[in-house]
Amino acid sequence: MSRKKSITLLSVGHACVDIYQGAVASLVPFFVAERAYSYAAVSGIVLAASVLSSVAQPVFGLLTDRWAMPWILPVSTILGGLGIALSGLSGSYPLTLLFVAVSGVGVAAYHPESARVARLVSEGSHTAMGWFSVGGNLGFAAAPLMVTVVATGGLRLSPLLVLPALAGSVLCLPVLRALHALQKKTASDGSGSRAAAGVDDKASFVKLSLAVVFRSIVFVGLSTFISLYAQQRVGGGTTAGTVALFVLYSGGAVGSVLGGSLANRWDRVTVARWSYLLTIVAVAGTVFIPGPAFYAFVALTSIGLYVPFSLHVTLGQDYLPTRVGTASGVTLGLTVSIGGLASPLIGGIADATSLRTALTPLILMPFLSWLLFRTLPEPTTPKPATTARQSRESTEAELAPVRNHHR
């Protein structure tokens, strides 16, 4: 299978998984309307999906570094969809938390292994990894539309939300078969004897991870409350909220593609640094500017937060070249999970004061990410292979640590 086709299928599969991360925030207005949940209560639902995912993704990354687990892609996709599908069936708050948490574990299991597979089939291409990330952005963008269409008929129709998971689990199977064939081929030609080269830069990886955490707080905080905030700033009821959430998620697709393209012209650290600097202004506009211009600032915020999205992943993998799965689990997972830890705090402040007051501290977060990126070096990466044989050797170098563990 060609690299382009493999990345395309992985990107669509990524969309089918990340639609369930977007679905959690998209269900918030319906939980409020149908079950009269408070701001703090709906924040707890986001937290349920985020906490387990935050802890589990690095764990699954460690497992991925030790054993190749391609089978986990279809399994985790189904698990992610099943949890969200069941969350609307019971009015019980504890059961809702449980089902959303199950979905979070499924999403957590998916990302480290999918990032490892994407790295192998893309041969480290920034552009290809950008397109893989776009799939997740499109999943986020589709979530509010899908949830609105289904939940308008009542949360009792939530089992229909499992359909993207069923599709995604099937779409990843051809890629797994192609990867298996590649592993057999590279094992038979003897090119897998080399160990992966590189030395871990743990200090830079920690700084990168902190920058990702601050970025995550902004994104998850806005994801949780932007639909409710839009109704206050623009008017128009739930429609205004759905449009705001769609803009927040769809702008990420533009940012991810732009980030990969810019990284081919300038280095990744420089691109991420400028992106965070511009995001400070965009978040401030989102919080303080009313009327139709609100949507423009939401779009700029989304683009600014997602320009470095795929760059976080490749930077993390290059800072920890001997622990690619762990790096993927932390960088790709933390961008959409650990920020949820701040959501209950935001919700509590909003209940005590106002949403505007609660969202104002988010302006500081991209500034902190910018400060951290000022201290990060651009890692040196090996030149891409120029022949078929070199390409096979480069790919097998990534697979060698996994085989060594098997032995």
mmCIF file with all atom_site columns, C-alpha atoms in Angstrom, residues 90-271:
data_model
loop_
_atom_site.group_PDB
_atom_site.id
_atom_site.type_symbol
_atom_site.label_atom_id
_atom_site.label_alt_id
_atom_site.label_comp_id
_atom_site.label_asym_id
_atom_site.label_entity_id
_atom_site.label_seq_id
_atom_site.pdbx_PDB_ins_code
_atom_site.Cartn_x
_atom_site.Cartn_y
_atom_site.Cartn_z
_atom_site.occupancy
_atom_site.B_iso_or_equiv
_atom_site.pdbx_formal_charge
_atom_site.auth_seq_id
_atom_site.auth_comp_id
_atom_site.auth_asym_id
_atom_site.auth_atom_id
_atom_site.pdbx_PDB_model_num
ATOM 1   C CA . SER A 1 90  ? -29.257 6.916   31.760 1.00 0.00 ? 90  SER A CA 1
ATOM 2   C CA . GLY A 1 91  ? -30.233 9.985   33.755 1.00 0.00 ? 91  GLY A CA 1
ATOM 3   C CA . SER A 1 92  ? -27.887 8.764   36.494 1.00 0.00 ? 92  SER A CA 1
ATOM 4   C CA . TYR A 1 93  ? -24.962 11.172  36.869 1.00 0.00 ? 93  TYR A CA 1
ATOM 5   C CA . PRO A 1 94  ? -22.540 8.449   38.135 1.00 0.00 ? 94  PRO A CA 1
ATOM 6   C CA . LEU A 1 95  ? -23.389 6.195   35.170 1.00 0.00 ? 95  LEU A CA 1
ATOM 7   C CA . THR A 1 96  ? -22.909 9.091   32.769 1.00 0.00 ? 96  THR A CA 1
ATOM 8   C CA . LEU A 1 97  ? -19.461 9.699   34.267 1.00 0.00 ? 97  LEU A CA 1
ATOM 9   C CA . LEU A 1 98  ? -18.654 5.989   33.965 1.00 0.00 ? 98  LEU A CA 1
ATOM 10  C CA . PHE A 1 99  ? -19.638 5.730   30.306 1.00 0.00 ? 99  PHE A CA 1
ATOM 11  C CA . VAL A 1 100 ? -17.753 8.902   29.381 1.00 0.00 ? 100 VAL A CA 1
ATOM 12  C CA . ALA A 1 101 ? -14.713 7.568   31.254 1.00 0.00 ? 101 ALA A CA 1
ATOM 13  C CA . VAL A 1 102 ? -14.896 4.312   29.259 1.00 0.00 ? 102 VAL A CA 1
ATOM 14  C CA . SER A 1 103 ? -14.839 6.370   26.075 1.00 0.00 ? 103 SER A CA 1
ATOM 15  C CA . GLY A 1 104 ? -11.821 8.280   27.408 1.00 0.00 ? 104 GLY A CA 1
ATOM 16  C CA . VAL A 1 105 ? -9.902  5.047   27.963 1.00 0.00 ? 105 VAL A CA 1
ATOM 17  C CA . GLY A 1 106 ? -10.657 3.946   24.403 1.00 0.00 ? 106 GLY A CA 1
ATOM 18  C CA . VAL A 1 107 ? -9.384  7.234   23.020 1.00 0.00 ? 107 VAL A CA 1
ATOM 19  C CA . ALA A 1 108 ? -6.292  6.984   25.253 1.00 0.00 ? 108 ALA A CA 1
ATOM 20  C CA . ALA A 1 109 ? -5.463  3.512   23.971 1.00 0.00 ? 109 ALA A CA 1
ATOM 21  C CA . TYR A 1 110 ? -5.751  4.617   20.347 1.00 0.00 ? 110 TYR A CA 1
ATOM 22  C CA . HIS A 1 111 ? -3.390  7.586   20.136 1.00 0.00 ? 111 HIS A CA 1
ATOM 23  C CA . PRO A 1 112 ? 0.104   6.270   21.053 1.00 0.00 ? 112 PRO A CA 1
ATOM 24  C CA . GLU A 1 113 ? -0.106  3.242   18.755 1.00 0.00 ? 113 GLU A CA 1
ATOM 25  C CA . SER A 1 114 ? -1.715  5.184   15.908 1.00 0.00 ? 114 SER A CA 1
ATOM 26  C CA . ALA A 1 115 ? 1.031   7.832   16.137 1.00 0.00 ? 115 ALA A CA 1
ATOM 27  C CA . ARG A 1 116 ? 3.693   5.093   16.036 1.00 0.00 ? 116 ARG A CA 1
ATOM 28  C CA . VAL A 1 117 ? 2.081   3.514   12.968 1.00 0.00 ? 117 VAL A CA 1
ATOM 29  C CA . ALA A 1 118 ? 1.675   6.914   11.300 1.00 0.00 ? 118 ALA A CA 1
ATOM 30  C CA . ARG A 1 119 ? 5.348   7.683   11.900 1.00 0.00 ? 119 ARG A CA 1
ATOM 31  C CA . LEU A 1 120 ? 6.354   4.406   10.238 1.00 0.00 ? 120 LEU A CA 1
ATOM 32  C CA . VAL A 1 121 ? 4.179   4.736   7.142  1.00 0.00 ? 121 VAL A CA 1
ATOM 33  C CA . SER A 1 122 ? 4.933   8.466   6.750  1.00 0.00 ? 122 SER A CA 1
ATOM 34  C CA . GLU A 1 123 ? 8.711   7.954   7.126  1.00 0.00 ? 123 GLU A CA 1
ATOM 35  C CA . GLY A 1 124 ? 8.863   10.968  9.461  1.00 0.00 ? 124 GLY A CA 1
ATOM 36  C CA . SER A 1 125 ? 7.342   13.450  6.991  1.00 0.00 ? 125 SER A CA 1
ATOM 37  C CA . HIS A 1 126 ? 6.050   16.631  8.713  1.00 0.00 ? 126 HIS A CA 1
ATOM 38  C CA . THR A 1 127 ? 3.459   17.090  5.981  1.00 0.00 ? 127 THR A CA 1
ATOM 39  C CA . ALA A 1 128 ? 2.169   13.513  6.264  1.00 0.00 ? 128 ALA A CA 1
ATOM 40  C CA . MET A 1 129 ? 1.963   13.753  10.047 1.00 0.00 ? 129 MET A CA 1
ATOM 41  C CA . GLY A 1 130 ? 0.105   17.022  9.573  1.00 0.00 ? 130 GLY A CA 1
ATOM 42  C CA . TRP A 1 131 ? -2.499  15.267  7.447  1.00 0.00 ? 131 TRP A CA 1
ATOM 43  C CA . PHE A 1 132 ? -2.767  12.493  10.034 1.00 0.00 ? 132 PHE A CA 1
ATOM 44  C CA . SER A 1 133 ? -3.492  15.183  12.639 1.00 0.00 ? 133 SER A CA 1
ATOM 45  C CA . VAL A 1 134 ? -6.048  16.810  10.341 1.00 0.00 ? 134 VAL A CA 1
ATOM 46  C CA . GLY A 1 135 ? -8.143  13.672  10.662 1.00 0.00 ? 135 GLY A CA 1
ATOM 47  C CA . GLY A 1 136 ? -8.473  14.294  14.383 1.00 0.00 ? 136 GLY A CA 1
ATOM 48  C CA . ASN A 1 137 ? -9.340  17.948  13.749 1.00 0.00 ? 137 ASN A CA 1
ATOM 49  C CA . LEU A 1 138 ? -12.086 16.967  11.314 1.00 0.00 ? 138 LEU A CA 1
ATOM 50  C CA . GLY A 1 139 ? -13.438 14.510  13.862 1.00 0.00 ? 139 GLY A CA 1
ATOM 51  C CA . PHE A 1 140 ? -13.614 17.299  16.426 1.00 0.00 ? 140 PHE A CA 1
ATOM 52  C CA . ALA A 1 141 ? -15.304 19.568  13.881 1.00 0.00 ? 141 ALA A CA 1
ATOM 53  C CA . ALA A 1 142 ? -17.904 16.943  12.950 1.00 0.00 ? 142 ALA A CA 1
ATOM 54  C CA . ALA A 1 143 ? -18.754 16.189  16.585 1.00 0.00 ? 143 ALA A CA 1
ATOM 55  C CA . PRO A 1 144 ? -21.085 19.145  17.302 1.00 0.00 ? 144 PRO A CA 1
ATOM 56  C CA . LEU A 1 145 ? -22.955 18.612  14.032 1.00 0.00 ? 145 LEU A CA 1
ATOM 57  C CA . MET A 1 146 ? -23.328 14.882  14.608 1.00 0.00 ? 146 MET A CA 1
ATOM 58  C CA . VAL A 1 147 ? -24.378 15.275  18.241 1.00 0.00 ? 147 VAL A CA 1
ATOM 59  C CA . THR A 1 148 ? -26.852 18.055  17.418 1.00 0.00 ? 148 THR A CA 1
ATOM 60  C CA . VAL A 1 149 ? -28.517 16.007  14.686 1.00 0.00 ? 149 VAL A CA 1
ATOM 61  C CA . VAL A 1 150 ? -28.824 12.970  16.948 1.00 0.00 ? 150 VAL A CA 1
ATOM 62  C CA . ALA A 1 151 ? -29.520 14.602  20.331 1.00 0.00 ? 151 ALA A CA 1
ATOM 63  C CA . THR A 1 152 ? -32.143 17.012  18.975 1.00 0.00 ? 152 THR A CA 1
ATOM 64  C CA . GLY A 1 153 ? -34.441 14.001  19.118 1.00 0.00 ? 153 GLY A CA 1
ATOM 65  C CA . GLY A 1 154 ? -33.445 13.442  22.736 1.00 0.00 ? 154 GLY A CA 1
ATOM 66  C CA . LEU A 1 155 ? -30.490 11.812  24.489 1.00 0.00 ? 155 LEU A CA 1
ATOM 67  C CA . ARG A 1 156 ? -32.309 8.479   24.176 1.00 0.00 ? 156 ARG A CA 1
ATOM 68  C CA . LEU A 1 157 ? -31.036 8.389   20.556 1.00 0.00 ? 157 LEU A CA 1
ATOM 69  C CA . SER A 1 158 ? -27.402 8.475   21.666 1.00 0.00 ? 158 SER A CA 1
ATOM 70  C CA . PRO A 1 159 ? -26.734 4.807   20.660 1.00 0.00 ? 159 PRO A CA 1
ATOM 71  C CA . LEU A 1 160 ? -26.643 6.072   17.053 1.00 0.00 ? 160 LEU A CA 1
ATOM 72  C CA . LEU A 1 161 ? -23.396 7.837   17.939 1.00 0.00 ? 161 LEU A CA 1
ATOM 73  C CA . VAL A 1 162 ? -21.536 4.505   17.807 1.00 0.00 ? 162 VAL A CA 1
ATOM 74  C CA . LEU A 1 163 ? -21.719 4.421   13.987 1.00 0.00 ? 163 LEU A CA 1
ATOM 75  C CA . PRO A 1 164 ? -18.461 6.364   13.300 1.00 0.00 ? 164 PRO A CA 1
ATOM 76  C CA . ALA A 1 165 ? -16.605 3.962   15.606 1.00 0.00 ? 165 ALA A CA 1
ATOM 77  C CA . LEU A 1 166 ? -17.812 0.979   13.616 1.00 0.00 ? 166 LEU A CA 1
ATOM 78  C CA . ALA A 1 167 ? -16.663 2.623   10.388 1.00 0.00 ? 167 ALA A CA 1
ATOM 79  C CA . GLY A 1 168 ? -13.284 3.645   11.822 1.00 0.00 ? 168 GLY A CA 1
ATOM 80  C CA . SER A 1 169 ? -12.515 0.177   13.144 1.00 0.00 ? 169 SER A CA 1
ATOM 81  C CA . VAL A 1 170 ? -13.007 -1.272  9.657  1.00 0.00 ? 170 VAL A CA 1
ATOM 82  C CA . LEU A 1 171 ? -11.002 1.417   7.841  1.00 0.00 ? 171 LEU A CA 1
ATOM 83  C CA . CYS A 1 172 ? -7.825  0.809   9.851  1.00 0.00 ? 172 CYS A CA 1
ATOM 84  C CA . LEU A 1 173 ? -7.666  -2.905  8.971  1.00 0.00 ? 173 LEU A CA 1
ATOM 85  C CA . PRO A 1 174 ? -6.053  -2.469  5.494  1.00 0.00 ? 174 PRO A CA 1
ATOM 86  C CA . VAL A 1 175 ? -3.283  -0.339  7.045  1.00 0.00 ? 175 VAL A CA 1
ATOM 87  C CA . LEU A 1 176 ? -2.604  -2.990  9.676  1.00 0.00 ? 176 LEU A CA 1
ATOM 88  C CA . ARG A 1 177 ? -2.369  -5.678  6.994  1.00 0.00 ? 177 ARG A CA 1
ATOM 89  C CA . ALA A 1 178 ? 0.065   -3.513  5.005  1.00 0.00 ? 178 ALA A CA 1
ATOM 90  C CA . LEU A 1 179 ? 2.143   -2.865  8.139  1.00 0.00 ? 179 LEU A CA 1
ATOM 91  C CA . HIS A 1 180 ? 2.274   -6.588  8.889  1.00 0.00 ? 180 HIS A CA 1
ATOM 92  C CA . ALA A 1 181 ? 3.481   -7.285  5.343  1.00 0.00 ? 181 ALA A CA 1
ATOM 93  C CA . LEU A 1 182 ? 6.157   -4.591  5.715  1.00 0.00 ? 182 LEU A CA 1
ATOM 94  C CA . GLN A 1 183 ? 7.361   -6.103  8.983  1.00 0.00 ? 183 GLN A CA 1
ATOM 95  C CA . LYS A 1 184 ? 7.696   -9.550  7.384  1.00 0.00 ? 184 LYS A CA 1
ATOM 96  C CA . LYS A 1 185 ? 9.521   -8.113  4.371  1.00 0.00 ? 185 LYS A CA 1
ATOM 97  C CA . THR A 1 186 ? 12.029  -6.092  6.383  1.00 0.00 ? 186 THR A CA 1
ATOM 98  C CA . ALA A 1 187 ? 12.618  -9.056  8.715  1.00 0.00 ? 187 ALA A CA 1
ATOM 99  C CA . SER A 1 188 ? 13.402  -11.342 5.791  1.00 0.00 ? 188 SER A CA 1
ATOM 100 C CA . ASP A 1 189 ? 15.922  -9.035  4.049  1.00 0.00 ? 189 ASP A CA 1
ATOM 101 C CA . GLY A 1 190 ? 18.086  -8.713  7.184  1.00 0.00 ? 190 GLY A CA 1
ATOM 102 C CA . SER A 1 191 ? 17.988  -4.912  7.333  1.00 0.00 ? 191 SER A CA 1
ATOM 103 C CA . GLY A 1 192 ? 16.486  -4.849  10.813 1.00 0.00 ? 192 GLY A CA 1
ATOM 104 C CA . SER A 1 193 ? 19.694  -5.529  12.698 1.00 0.00 ? 193 SER A CA 1
ATOM 105 C CA . ARG A 1 194 ? 20.420  -1.862  13.310 1.00 0.00 ? 194 ARG A CA 1
ATOM 106 C CA . ALA A 1 195 ? 19.144  -0.238  16.488 1.00 0.00 ? 195 ALA A CA 1
ATOM 107 C CA . ALA A 1 196 ? 17.408  3.087   16.308 1.00 0.00 ? 196 ALA A CA 1
ATOM 108 C CA . ALA A 1 197 ? 19.901  5.930   16.530 1.00 0.00 ? 197 ALA A CA 1
ATOM 109 C CA . GLY A 1 198 ? 19.530  8.946   18.762 1.00 0.00 ? 198 GLY A CA 1
ATOM 110 C CA . VAL A 1 199 ? 19.946  10.156  22.328 1.00 0.00 ? 199 VAL A CA 1
ATOM 111 C CA . ASP A 1 200 ? 16.995  11.194  24.482 1.00 0.00 ? 200 ASP A CA 1
ATOM 112 C CA . ASP A 1 201 ? 16.802  14.898  25.414 1.00 0.00 ? 201 ASP A CA 1
ATOM 113 C CA . LYS A 1 202 ? 14.603  14.532  28.502 1.00 0.00 ? 202 LYS A CA 1
ATOM 114 C CA . ALA A 1 203 ? 14.916  18.153  29.648 1.00 0.00 ? 203 ALA A CA 1
ATOM 115 C CA . SER A 1 204 ? 13.597  19.484  26.341 1.00 0.00 ? 204 SER A CA 1
ATOM 116 C CA . PHE A 1 205 ? 10.846  16.893  26.324 1.00 0.00 ? 205 PHE A CA 1
ATOM 117 C CA . VAL A 1 206 ? 9.650   17.994  29.777 1.00 0.00 ? 206 VAL A CA 1
ATOM 118 C CA . LYS A 1 207 ? 9.547   21.635  28.637 1.00 0.00 ? 207 LYS A CA 1
ATOM 119 C CA . LEU A 1 208 ? 7.648   20.624  25.508 1.00 0.00 ? 208 LEU A CA 1
ATOM 120 C CA . SER A 1 209 ? 5.171   18.646  27.618 1.00 0.00 ? 209 SER A CA 1
ATOM 121 C CA . LEU A 1 210 ? 4.518   21.648  29.867 1.00 0.00 ? 210 LEU A CA 1
ATOM 122 C CA . ALA A 1 211 ? 3.881   23.812  26.803 1.00 0.00 ? 211 ALA A CA 1
ATOM 123 C CA . VAL A 1 212 ? 1.411   21.203  25.579 1.00 0.00 ? 212 VAL A CA 1
ATOM 124 C CA . VAL A 1 213 ? -0.360  21.246  28.960 1.00 0.00 ? 213 VAL A CA 1
ATOM 125 C CA . PHE A 1 214 ? -0.860  25.027  28.823 1.00 0.00 ? 214 PHE A CA 1
ATOM 126 C CA . ARG A 1 215 ? -2.120  24.752  25.243 1.00 0.00 ? 215 ARG A CA 1
ATOM 127 C CA . SER A 1 216 ? -4.468  21.977  26.336 1.00 0.00 ? 216 SER A CA 1
ATOM 128 C CA . ILE A 1 217 ? -5.995  24.062  29.137 1.00 0.00 ? 217 ILE A CA 1
ATOM 129 C CA . VAL A 1 218 ? -7.007  26.710  26.595 1.00 0.00 ? 218 VAL A CA 1
ATOM 130 C CA . PHE A 1 219 ? -8.444  24.272  24.090 1.00 0.00 ? 219 PHE A CA 1
ATOM 131 C CA . VAL A 1 220 ? -10.357 22.041  26.489 1.00 0.00 ? 220 VAL A CA 1
ATOM 132 C CA . GLY A 1 221 ? -11.586 25.022  28.502 1.00 0.00 ? 221 GLY A CA 1
ATOM 133 C CA . LEU A 1 222 ? -12.975 26.663  25.379 1.00 0.00 ? 222 LEU A CA 1
ATOM 134 C CA . SER A 1 223 ? -14.338 23.351  24.072 1.00 0.00 ? 223 SER A CA 1
ATOM 135 C CA . THR A 1 224 ? -16.307 22.867  27.270 1.00 0.00 ? 224 THR A CA 1
ATOM 136 C CA . PHE A 1 225 ? -17.817 26.338  27.552 1.00 0.00 ? 225 PHE A CA 1
ATOM 137 C CA . ILE A 1 226 ? -17.638 28.022  24.135 1.00 0.00 ? 226 ILE A CA 1
ATOM 138 C CA . SER A 1 227 ? -21.122 26.879  23.101 1.00 0.00 ? 227 SER A CA 1
ATOM 139 C CA . LEU A 1 228 ? -22.648 28.356  26.268 1.00 0.00 ? 228 LEU A CA 1
ATOM 140 C CA . TYR A 1 229 ? -20.481 31.497  26.041 1.00 0.00 ? 229 TYR A CA 1
ATOM 141 C CA . ALA A 1 230 ? -21.482 32.090  22.403 1.00 0.00 ? 230 ALA A CA 1
ATOM 142 C CA . GLN A 1 231 ? -25.121 32.267  23.443 1.00 0.00 ? 231 GLN A CA 1
ATOM 143 C CA . GLN A 1 232 ? -24.214 35.119  25.788 1.00 0.00 ? 232 GLN A CA 1
ATOM 144 C CA . ARG A 1 233 ? -21.929 37.001  23.381 1.00 0.00 ? 233 ARG A CA 1
ATOM 145 C CA . VAL A 1 234 ? -23.851 36.541  20.125 1.00 0.00 ? 234 VAL A CA 1
ATOM 146 C CA . GLY A 1 235 ? -27.344 35.366  21.011 1.00 0.00 ? 235 GLY A CA 1
ATOM 147 C CA . GLY A 1 236 ? -29.240 32.842  18.929 1.00 0.00 ? 236 GLY A CA 1
ATOM 148 C CA . GLY A 1 237 ? -29.647 30.049  21.449 1.00 0.00 ? 237 GLY A CA 1
ATOM 149 C CA . THR A 1 238 ? -28.166 26.583  20.935 1.00 0.00 ? 238 THR A CA 1
ATOM 150 C CA . THR A 1 239 ? -27.590 27.274  17.222 1.00 0.00 ? 239 THR A CA 1
ATOM 151 C CA . ALA A 1 240 ? -25.065 29.986  18.057 1.00 0.00 ? 240 ALA A CA 1
ATOM 152 C CA . GLY A 1 241 ? -23.339 27.582  20.440 1.00 0.00 ? 241 GLY A CA 1
ATOM 153 C CA . THR A 1 242 ? -23.171 24.810  17.850 1.00 0.00 ? 242 THR A CA 1
ATOM 154 C CA . VAL A 1 243 ? -21.690 27.198  15.262 1.00 0.00 ? 243 VAL A CA 1
ATOM 155 C CA . ALA A 1 244 ? -19.052 28.416  17.726 1.00 0.00 ? 244 ALA A CA 1
ATOM 156 C CA . LEU A 1 245 ? -18.012 24.868  18.600 1.00 0.00 ? 245 LEU A CA 1
ATOM 157 C CA . PHE A 1 246 ? -17.889 23.910  14.917 1.00 0.00 ? 246 PHE A CA 1
ATOM 158 C CA . VAL A 1 247 ? -15.663 26.926  14.169 1.00 0.00 ? 247 VAL A CA 1
ATOM 159 C CA . LEU A 1 248 ? -13.378 26.062  17.096 1.00 0.00 ? 248 LEU A CA 1
ATOM 160 C CA . TYR A 1 249 ? -12.938 22.495  15.882 1.00 0.00 ? 249 TYR A CA 1
ATOM 161 C CA . SER A 1 250 ? -12.846 23.041  12.111 1.00 0.00 ? 250 SER A CA 1
ATOM 162 C CA . GLY A 1 251 ? -10.249 25.797  12.366 1.00 0.00 ? 251 GLY A CA 1
ATOM 163 C CA . GLY A 1 252 ? -7.920  23.136  13.721 1.00 0.00 ? 252 GLY A CA 1
ATOM 164 C CA . ALA A 1 253 ? -7.854  21.388  10.336 1.00 0.00 ? 253 ALA A CA 1
ATOM 165 C CA . VAL A 1 254 ? -6.550  24.581  8.726  1.00 0.00 ? 254 VAL A CA 1
ATOM 166 C CA . GLY A 1 255 ? -3.985  25.029  11.499 1.00 0.00 ? 255 GLY A CA 1
ATOM 167 C CA . SER A 1 256 ? -2.637  21.480  11.255 1.00 0.00 ? 256 SER A CA 1
ATOM 168 C CA . VAL A 1 257 ? -2.092  21.635  7.479  1.00 0.00 ? 257 VAL A CA 1
ATOM 169 C CA . LEU A 1 258 ? -0.577  25.106  7.796  1.00 0.00 ? 258 LEU A CA 1
ATOM 170 C CA . GLY A 1 259 ? 1.742   23.938  10.570 1.00 0.00 ? 259 GLY A CA 1
ATOM 171 C CA . GLY A 1 260 ? 3.155   21.079  8.482  1.00 0.00 ? 260 GLY A CA 1
ATOM 172 C CA . SER A 1 261 ? 3.715   23.373  5.498  1.00 0.00 ? 261 SER A CA 1
ATOM 173 C CA . LEU A 1 262 ? 5.377   26.106  7.559  1.00 0.00 ? 262 LEU A CA 1
ATOM 174 C CA . ALA A 1 263 ? 7.651   23.560  9.243  1.00 0.00 ? 263 ALA A CA 1
ATOM 175 C CA . ASN A 1 264 ? 9.007   22.608  5.820  1.00 0.00 ? 264 ASN A CA 1
ATOM 176 C CA . ARG A 1 265 ? 10.081  26.243  5.319  1.00 0.00 ? 265 ARG A CA 1
ATOM 177 C CA . TRP A 1 266 ? 11.157  27.176  8.854  1.00 0.00 ? 266 TRP A CA 1
ATOM 178 C CA . ASP A 1 267 ? 12.046  24.955  11.794 1.00 0.00 ? 267 ASP A CA 1
ATOM 179 C CA . ARG A 1 268 ? 9.274   23.556  14.000 1.00 0.00 ? 268 ARG A CA 1
ATOM 180 C CA . VAL A 1 269 ? 10.241  25.424  17.166 1.00 0.00 ? 269 VAL A CA 1
ATOM 181 C CA . THR A 1 270 ? 10.139  28.806  15.398 1.00 0.00 ? 270 THR A CA 1
ATOM 182 C CA . VAL A 1 271 ? 6.753   28.050  13.837 1.00 0.00 ? 271 VAL A CA 1
#
